[in-house]
Amino acid sequence: MTQTLQTTPTPVEVKPPQRASRRRFRPAIVIPSAVVGFLIVATIAPGIIASGDPLAMEPANAFASPTFAHPFGTDESGRDVFTRVIHGARNSLSIGLMATVIGVGLGLVLGVIAGWGSKVVDFGVNRVLEVLFAFPSLLLALLVITILGPGEIAITLAVGLSTAPGYARIIRSQVRSIRASNYVEASVVQGHSQGFLIRRHVLPNVAAPLFVLVTLGVGQAIVWASSLSFLGLGATPPTPEWGAMLAAGCGYMSIAWWITLFPGIFIVLSAAATTILGHSLQQRQKERS
């Protein structure tokens, strides 16, 4: 007679799903967001950070090195570089943001027309985009400024128009994929108009990629706008604008390096922060999809 041994299985403790991943610190999002938040405050209310006058001159205190009273030193006219850099965020960031809005807006119109239109329309728009792509973006911006003349408005339009072809191509591919989806085909069978399909299906589905494009594009637009101002095609001295400040300080690099260093740091910080934030948002969007 054999005896069967029965063992009671050890209960396994079931742990609740961990939610730490949602709460964990994401430096790729938090740090750039903090930098962008600081720049937004400097753009909207620069007096909170630097209460001085960016145009106030003190010739007796020219070329003063960074001290507690002047954290970024002074320039050739005795103006406080820190105050000018903070107040310059309004000009530099507004130019970059408005140029991005113009580029994305024009790219949205061309992309929807090409992606939703017939093959003939798509062919025509693509040929126009290819012609624009044949010119380097900065060269195309210089061409626009040559026609319109130098100035902040001309730089904004130039950078916006030069970035529009890239946005148009990305949006076109998005619209093409949306047009081939099942829910759009179902709406077509139901007899909905083209305008309804674009408003109901195309624009809402393109909105999320558009937000990422704007975040990525602002940093690039800031760099291009500062480059054009550095060449003397944008804001004119003594306007506090980062590119113009770089150009003004180049002649004094050997005796006053801070005049050029700190505006350059802010250009790099703003471009890097918006670009990293855009890539992080793009990655999260891919994870959710």
mmCIF file of N, CA, C and O in Angstrom, residues 143-203:
data_model
loop_
_atom_site.group_PDB
_atom_site.id
_atom_site.type_symbol
_atom_site.label_atom_id
_atom_site.label_comp_id
_atom_site.label_asym_id
_atom_site.label_seq_id
_atom_site.Cartn_x
_atom_site.Cartn_y
_atom_site.Cartn_z
ATOM 1 N N LEU A 143 17.751 84.968 -48.948
ATOM 2 C CA LEU A 143 17.091 85.452 -50.164
ATOM 3 C C LEU A 143 15.834 86.250 -49.819
ATOM 4 O O LEU A 143 15.579 87.314 -50.399
ATOM 5 N N VAL A 144 15.069 85.752 -48.848
ATOM 6 C CA VAL A 144 13.852 86.459 -48.433
ATOM 7 C C VAL A 144 14.215 87.803 -47.811
ATOM 8 O O VAL A 144 13.560 88.830 -48.081
ATOM 9 N N ILE A 145 15.255 87.839 -46.992
ATOM 10 C CA ILE A 145 15.665 89.091 -46.353
ATOM 11 C C ILE A 145 16.175 90.079 -47.398
ATOM 12 O O ILE A 145 15.962 91.292 -47.284
ATOM 13 N N THR A 146 16.837 89.573 -48.426
ATOM 14 C CA THR A 146 17.307 90.456 -49.499
ATOM 15 C C THR A 146 16.130 91.136 -50.190
ATOM 16 O O THR A 146 16.208 92.311 -50.574
ATOM 17 N N ILE A 147 15.022 90.421 -50.327
ATOM 18 C CA ILE A 147 13.835 90.981 -50.977
ATOM 19 C C ILE A 147 13.103 91.941 -50.045
ATOM 20 O O ILE A 147 12.700 93.039 -50.441
ATOM 21 N N LEU A 148 12.941 91.540 -48.771
ATOM 22 C CA LEU A 148 12.151 92.331 -47.827
ATOM 23 C C LEU A 148 12.959 93.415 -47.130
ATOM 24 O O LEU A 148 12.383 94.391 -46.640
ATOM 25 N N GLY A 149 14.271 93.237 -47.056
ATOM 26 C CA GLY A 149 15.096 94.168 -46.304
ATOM 27 C C GLY A 149 15.319 93.661 -44.898
ATOM 28 O O GLY A 149 14.522 92.866 -44.373
ATOM 29 N N PRO A 150 16.395 94.101 -44.226
ATOM 30 C CA PRO A 150 16.698 93.616 -42.873
ATOM 31 C C PRO A 150 15.689 94.130 -41.852
ATOM 32 O O PRO A 150 14.990 95.116 -42.077
ATOM 33 N N GLY A 151 15.625 93.439 -40.730
ATOM 34 C CA GLY A 151 14.717 93.807 -39.648
ATOM 35 C C GLY A 151 14.146 92.577 -38.979
ATOM 36 O O GLY A 151 14.263 91.453 -39.499
ATOM 37 N N GLU A 152 13.551 92.770 -37.815
ATOM 38 C CA GLU A 152 13.022 91.643 -37.057
ATOM 39 C C GLU A 152 11.851 90.980 -37.779
ATOM 40 O O GLU A 152 11.724 89.755 -37.781
ATOM 41 N N ILE A 153 10.979 91.776 -38.402
ATOM 42 C CA ILE A 153 9.846 91.197 -39.130
ATOM 43 C C ILE A 153 10.345 90.384 -40.318
ATOM 44 O O ILE A 153 9.846 89.284 -40.602
ATOM 45 N N ALA A 154 11.341 90.911 -41.013
ATOM 46 C CA ALA A 154 11.895 90.195 -42.165
ATOM 47 C C ALA A 154 12.541 88.882 -41.732
ATOM 48 O O ALA A 154 12.387 87.849 -42.408
ATOM 49 N N ILE A 155 13.243 88.883 -40.606
ATOM 50 C CA ILE A 155 13.865 87.649 -40.103
ATOM 51 C C ILE A 155 12.790 86.626 -39.742
ATOM 52 O O ILE A 155 12.915 85.434 -40.052
ATOM 53 N N THR A 156 11.731 87.085 -39.081
ATOM 54 C CA THR A 156 10.656 86.167 -38.699
ATOM 55 C C THR A 156 10.038 85.506 -39.923
ATOM 56 O O THR A 156 9.851 84.277 -39.967
ATOM 57 N N LEU A 157 9.725 86.299 -40.940
ATOM 58 C CA LEU A 157 9.150 85.747 -42.166
ATOM 59 C C LEU A 157 10.152 84.856 -42.891
ATOM 60 O O LEU A 157 9.789 83.799 -43.422
ATOM 61 N N ALA A 158 11.414 85.266 -42.921
ATOM 62 C CA ALA A 158 12.427 84.499 -43.644
ATOM 63 C C ALA A 158 12.628 83.122 -43.032
ATOM 64 O O ALA A 158 12.650 82.107 -43.739
ATOM 65 N N VAL A 159 12.776 83.076 -41.714
ATOM 66 C CA VAL A 159 12.972 81.785 -41.045
ATOM 67 C C VAL A 159 11.718 80.926 -41.166
ATOM 68 O O VAL A 159 11.786 79.715 -41.399
ATOM 69 N N GLY A 160 10.537 81.546 -41.033
ATOM 70 C CA GLY A 160 9.300 80.788 -41.164
ATOM 71 C C GLY A 160 9.125 80.184 -42.542
ATOM 72 O O GLY A 160 8.793 78.999 -42.687
ATOM 73 N N LEU A 161 9.369 80.979 -43.581
ATOM 74 C CA LEU A 161 9.212 80.475 -44.949
ATOM 75 C C LEU A 161 10.255 79.414 -45.280
ATOM 76 O O LEU A 161 9.972 78.465 -46.018
ATOM 77 N N SER A 162 11.451 79.562 -44.746
ATOM 78 C CA SER A 162 12.506 78.595 -45.066
ATOM 79 C C SER A 162 12.299 77.252 -44.380
ATOM 80 O O SER A 162 12.808 76.219 -44.846
ATOM 81 N N THR A 163 11.564 77.226 -43.265
ATOM 82 C CA THR A 163 11.308 75.955 -42.573
ATOM 83 C C THR A 163 10.009 75.292 -43.012
ATOM 84 O O THR A 163 9.778 74.123 -42.689
ATOM 85 N N ALA A 164 9.158 76.011 -43.741
ATOM 86 C CA ALA A 164 7.849 75.473 -44.132
ATOM 87 C C ALA A 164 7.935 74.204 -44.977
ATOM 88 O O ALA A 164 7.141 73.280 -44.768
ATOM 89 N N PRO A 165 8.860 74.088 -45.947
ATOM 90 C CA PRO A 165 8.884 72.858 -46.758
ATOM 91 C C PRO A 165 9.102 71.587 -45.950
ATOM 92 O O PRO A 165 8.485 70.556 -46.242
ATOM 93 N N GLY A 166 9.969 71.649 -44.948
ATOM 94 C CA GLY A 166 10.186 70.469 -44.122
ATOM 95 C C GLY A 166 8.945 70.056 -43.358
ATOM 96 O O GLY A 166 8.592 68.874 -43.286
ATOM 97 N N TYR A 167 8.242 71.031 -42.784
ATOM 98 C CA TYR A 167 6.997 70.729 -42.086
ATOM 99 C C TYR A 167 5.940 70.187 -43.053
ATOM 100 O O TYR A 167 5.187 69.271 -42.716
ATOM 101 N N ALA A 168 5.875 70.773 -44.248
ATOM 102 C CA ALA A 168 4.866 70.339 -45.224
ATOM 103 C C ALA A 168 5.066 68.873 -45.600
ATOM 104 O O ALA A 168 4.086 68.119 -45.719
ATOM 105 N N ARG A 169 6.297 68.447 -45.777
ATOM 106 C CA ARG A 169 6.552 67.055 -46.159
ATOM 107 C C ARG A 169 6.153 66.087 -45.045
ATOM 108 O O ARG A 169 5.580 65.019 -45.301
ATOM 109 N N ILE A 170 6.445 66.458 -43.792
ATOM 110 C CA ILE A 170 6.079 65.594 -42.666
ATOM 111 C C ILE A 170 4.561 65.499 -42.531
ATOM 112 O O ILE A 170 3.986 64.414 -42.351
ATOM 113 N N ILE A 171 3.886 66.644 -42.629
ATOM 114 C CA ILE A 171 2.430 66.656 -42.481
ATOM 115 C C ILE A 171 1.768 65.920 -43.639
ATOM 116 O O ILE A 171 0.755 65.231 -43.455
ATOM 117 N N ARG A 172 2.312 66.030 -44.829
ATOM 118 C CA ARG A 172 1.754 65.321 -45.982
ATOM 119 C C ARG A 172 1.737 63.819 -45.738
ATOM 120 O O ARG A 172 0.734 63.134 -46.021
ATOM 121 N N SER A 173 2.842 63.288 -45.234
ATOM 122 C CA SER A 173 2.883 61.839 -44.975
ATOM 123 C C SER A 173 1.879 61.443 -43.900
ATOM 124 O O SER A 173 1.250 60.382 -43.987
ATOM 125 N N GLN A 174 1.687 62.302 -42.884
ATOM 126 C CA GLN A 174 0.691 62.019 -41.857
ATOM 127 C C GLN A 174 -0.718 62.004 -42.452
ATOM 128 O O GLN A 174 -1.529 61.110 -42.159
ATOM 129 N N VAL A 175 -1.020 62.986 -43.292
ATOM 130 C CA VAL A 175 -2.351 63.070 -43.889
ATOM 131 C C VAL A 175 -2.595 61.879 -44.805
ATOM 132 O O VAL A 175 -3.710 61.335 -44.856
ATOM 133 N N ARG A 176 -1.594 61.454 -45.555
ATOM 134 C CA ARG A 176 -1.733 60.292 -46.437
ATOM 135 C C ARG A 176 -2.113 59.045 -45.650
ATOM 136 O O ARG A 176 -2.977 58.256 -46.059
ATOM 137 N N SER A 177 -1.444 58.831 -44.516
ATOM 138 C CA SER A 177 -1.751 57.644 -43.714
ATOM 139 C C SER A 177 -3.136 57.743 -43.093
ATOM 140 O O SER A 177 -3.861 56.739 -42.981
ATOM 141 N N ILE A 178 -3.548 58.946 -42.689
ATOM 142 C CA ILE A 178 -4.892 59.123 -42.120
ATOM 143 C C ILE A 178 -5.955 58.893 -43.185
ATOM 144 O O ILE A 178 -6.998 58.275 -42.931
ATOM 145 N N ARG A 179 -5.693 59.370 -44.400
ATOM 146 C CA ARG A 179 -6.667 59.222 -45.473
ATOM 147 C C ARG A 179 -6.903 57.745 -45.812
ATOM 148 O O ARG A 179 -8.016 57.360 -46.197
ATOM 149 N N ALA A 180 -5.880 56.918 -45.662
ATOM 150 C CA ALA A 180 -6.009 55.494 -45.989
ATOM 151 C C ALA A 180 -6.557 54.662 -44.842
ATOM 152 O O ALA A 180 -6.677 53.441 -44.975
ATOM 153 N N SER A 181 -6.912 55.295 -43.715
ATOM 154 C CA SER A 181 -7.385 54.542 -42.546
ATOM 155 C C SER A 181 -8.833 54.091 -42.742
ATOM 156 O O SER A 181 -9.575 54.623 -43.570
ATOM 157 N N ASN A 182 -9.226 53.116 -41.932
ATOM 158 C CA ASN A 182 -10.567 52.539 -42.053
ATOM 159 C C ASN A 182 -11.659 53.522 -41.636
ATOM 160 O O ASN A 182 -12.730 53.568 -42.242
ATOM 161 N N TYR A 183 -11.400 54.290 -40.580
ATOM 162 C CA TYR A 183 -12.458 55.184 -40.111
ATOM 163 C C TYR A 183 -12.733 56.306 -41.104
ATOM 164 O O TYR A 183 -13.866 56.794 -41.203
ATOM 165 N N VAL A 184 -11.726 56.728 -41.867
ATOM 166 C CA VAL A 184 -11.954 57.737 -42.898
ATOM 167 C C VAL A 184 -12.745 57.124 -44.048
ATOM 168 O O VAL A 184 -13.672 57.760 -44.592
ATOM 169 N N GLU A 185 -12.410 55.906 -44.425
ATOM 170 C CA GLU A 185 -13.171 55.236 -45.483
ATOM 171 C C GLU A 185 -14.631 55.035 -45.076
ATOM 172 O O GLU A 185 -15.543 55.176 -45.900
ATOM 173 N N ALA A 186 -14.846 54.745 -43.789
ATOM 174 C CA ALA A 186 -16.221 54.591 -43.306
ATOM 175 C C ALA A 186 -16.979 55.917 -43.382
ATOM 176 O O ALA A 186 -18.161 55.959 -43.737
ATOM 177 N N SER A 187 -16.293 57.004 -43.057
ATOM 178 C CA SER A 187 -16.936 58.320 -43.146
ATOM 179 C C SER A 187 -17.257 58.692 -44.584
ATOM 180 O O SER A 187 -18.282 59.321 -44.863
ATOM 181 N N VAL A 188 -16.375 58.305 -45.524
ATOM 182 C CA VAL A 188 -16.632 58.570 -46.935
ATOM 183 C C VAL A 188 -17.864 57.808 -47.394
ATOM 184 O O VAL A 188 -18.713 58.335 -48.137
ATOM 185 N N VAL A 189 -17.999 56.540 -46.955
ATOM 186 C CA VAL A 189 -19.162 55.736 -47.325
ATOM 187 C C VAL A 189 -20.442 56.358 -46.773
ATOM 188 O O VAL A 189 -21.504 56.318 -47.411
ATOM 189 N N GLN A 190 -20.368 56.962 -45.600
ATOM 190 C CA GLN A 190 -21.535 57.591 -44.999
ATOM 191 C C GLN A 190 -21.919 58.895 -45.684
ATOM 192 O O GLN A 190 -22.949 59.478 -45.350
ATOM 193 N N GLY A 191 -21.090 59.365 -46.614
ATOM 194 C CA GLY A 191 -21.429 60.550 -47.387
ATOM 195 C C GLY A 191 -21.024 61.864 -46.784
ATOM 196 O O GLY A 191 -21.551 62.913 -47.175
ATOM 197 N N HIS A 192 -20.073 61.859 -45.844
ATOM 198 C CA HIS A 192 -19.622 63.107 -45.245
ATOM 199 C C HIS A 192 -18.795 63.911 -46.253
ATOM 200 O O HIS A 192 -18.087 63.353 -47.100
ATOM 201 N N SER A 193 -18.865 65.222 -46.116
ATOM 202 C CA SER A 193 -18.156 66.107 -47.038
ATOM 203 C C SER A 193 -16.660 66.107 -46.760
ATOM 204 O O SER A 193 -16.201 65.661 -45.703
ATOM 205 N N GLN A 194 -15.896 66.626 -47.740
ATOM 206 C CA GLN A 194 -14.445 66.700 -47.586
ATOM 207 C C GLN A 194 -14.064 67.613 -46.419
ATOM 208 O O GLN A 194 -13.140 67.313 -45.653
ATOM 209 N N GLY A 195 -14.773 68.727 -46.285
ATOM 210 C CA GLY A 195 -14.484 69.627 -45.173
ATOM 211 C C GLY A 195 -14.717 68.971 -43.826
ATOM 212 O O GLY A 195 -13.932 69.161 -42.886
ATOM 213 N N PHE A 196 -15.798 68.188 -43.719
ATOM 214 C CA PHE A 196 -16.072 67.486 -42.473
ATOM 215 C C PHE A 196 -14.978 66.471 -42.169
ATOM 216 O O PHE A 196 -14.539 66.345 -41.021
ATOM 217 N N LEU A 197 -14.525 65.759 -43.183
ATOM 218 C CA LEU A 197 -13.482 64.745 -42.974
ATOM 219 C C LEU A 197 -12.187 65.388 -42.495
ATOM 220 O O LEU A 197 -11.498 64.852 -41.616
ATOM 221 N N ILE A 198 -11.843 66.545 -43.067
ATOM 222 C CA ILE A 198 -10.606 67.213 -42.658
ATOM 223 C C ILE A 198 -10.727 67.729 -41.231
ATOM 224 O O ILE A 198 -9.804 67.577 -40.418
ATOM 225 N N ARG A 199 -11.888 68.347 -40.905
ATOM 226 C CA ARG A 199 -12.081 68.884 -39.552
ATOM 227 C C ARG A 199 -12.202 67.772 -38.514
ATOM 228 O O ARG A 199 -11.669 67.905 -37.409
ATOM 229 N N ARG A 200 -12.875 66.691 -38.874
ATOM 230 C CA ARG A 200 -13.182 65.651 -37.888
ATOM 231 C C ARG A 200 -12.064 64.636 -37.719
ATOM 232 O O ARG A 200 -11.838 64.126 -36.612
ATOM 233 N N HIS A 201 -11.354 64.337 -38.789
ATOM 234 C CA HIS A 201 -10.380 63.254 -38.728
ATOM 235 C C HIS A 201 -8.937 63.716 -38.944
ATOM 236 O O HIS A 201 -8.038 63.262 -38.234
ATOM 237 N N VAL A 202 -8.723 64.600 -39.901
ATOM 238 C CA VAL A 202 -7.342 64.952 -40.245
ATOM 239 C C VAL A 202 -6.723 65.862 -39.194
ATOM 240 O O VAL A 202 -5.684 65.537 -38.600
ATOM 241 N N LEU A 203 -7.341 67.007 -38.950
ATOM 242 C CA LEU A 203 -6.737 67.991 -38.046
ATOM 243 C C LEU A 203 -6.556 67.466 -36.618
ATOM 244 O O LEU A 203 -5.480 67.664 -36.035
#
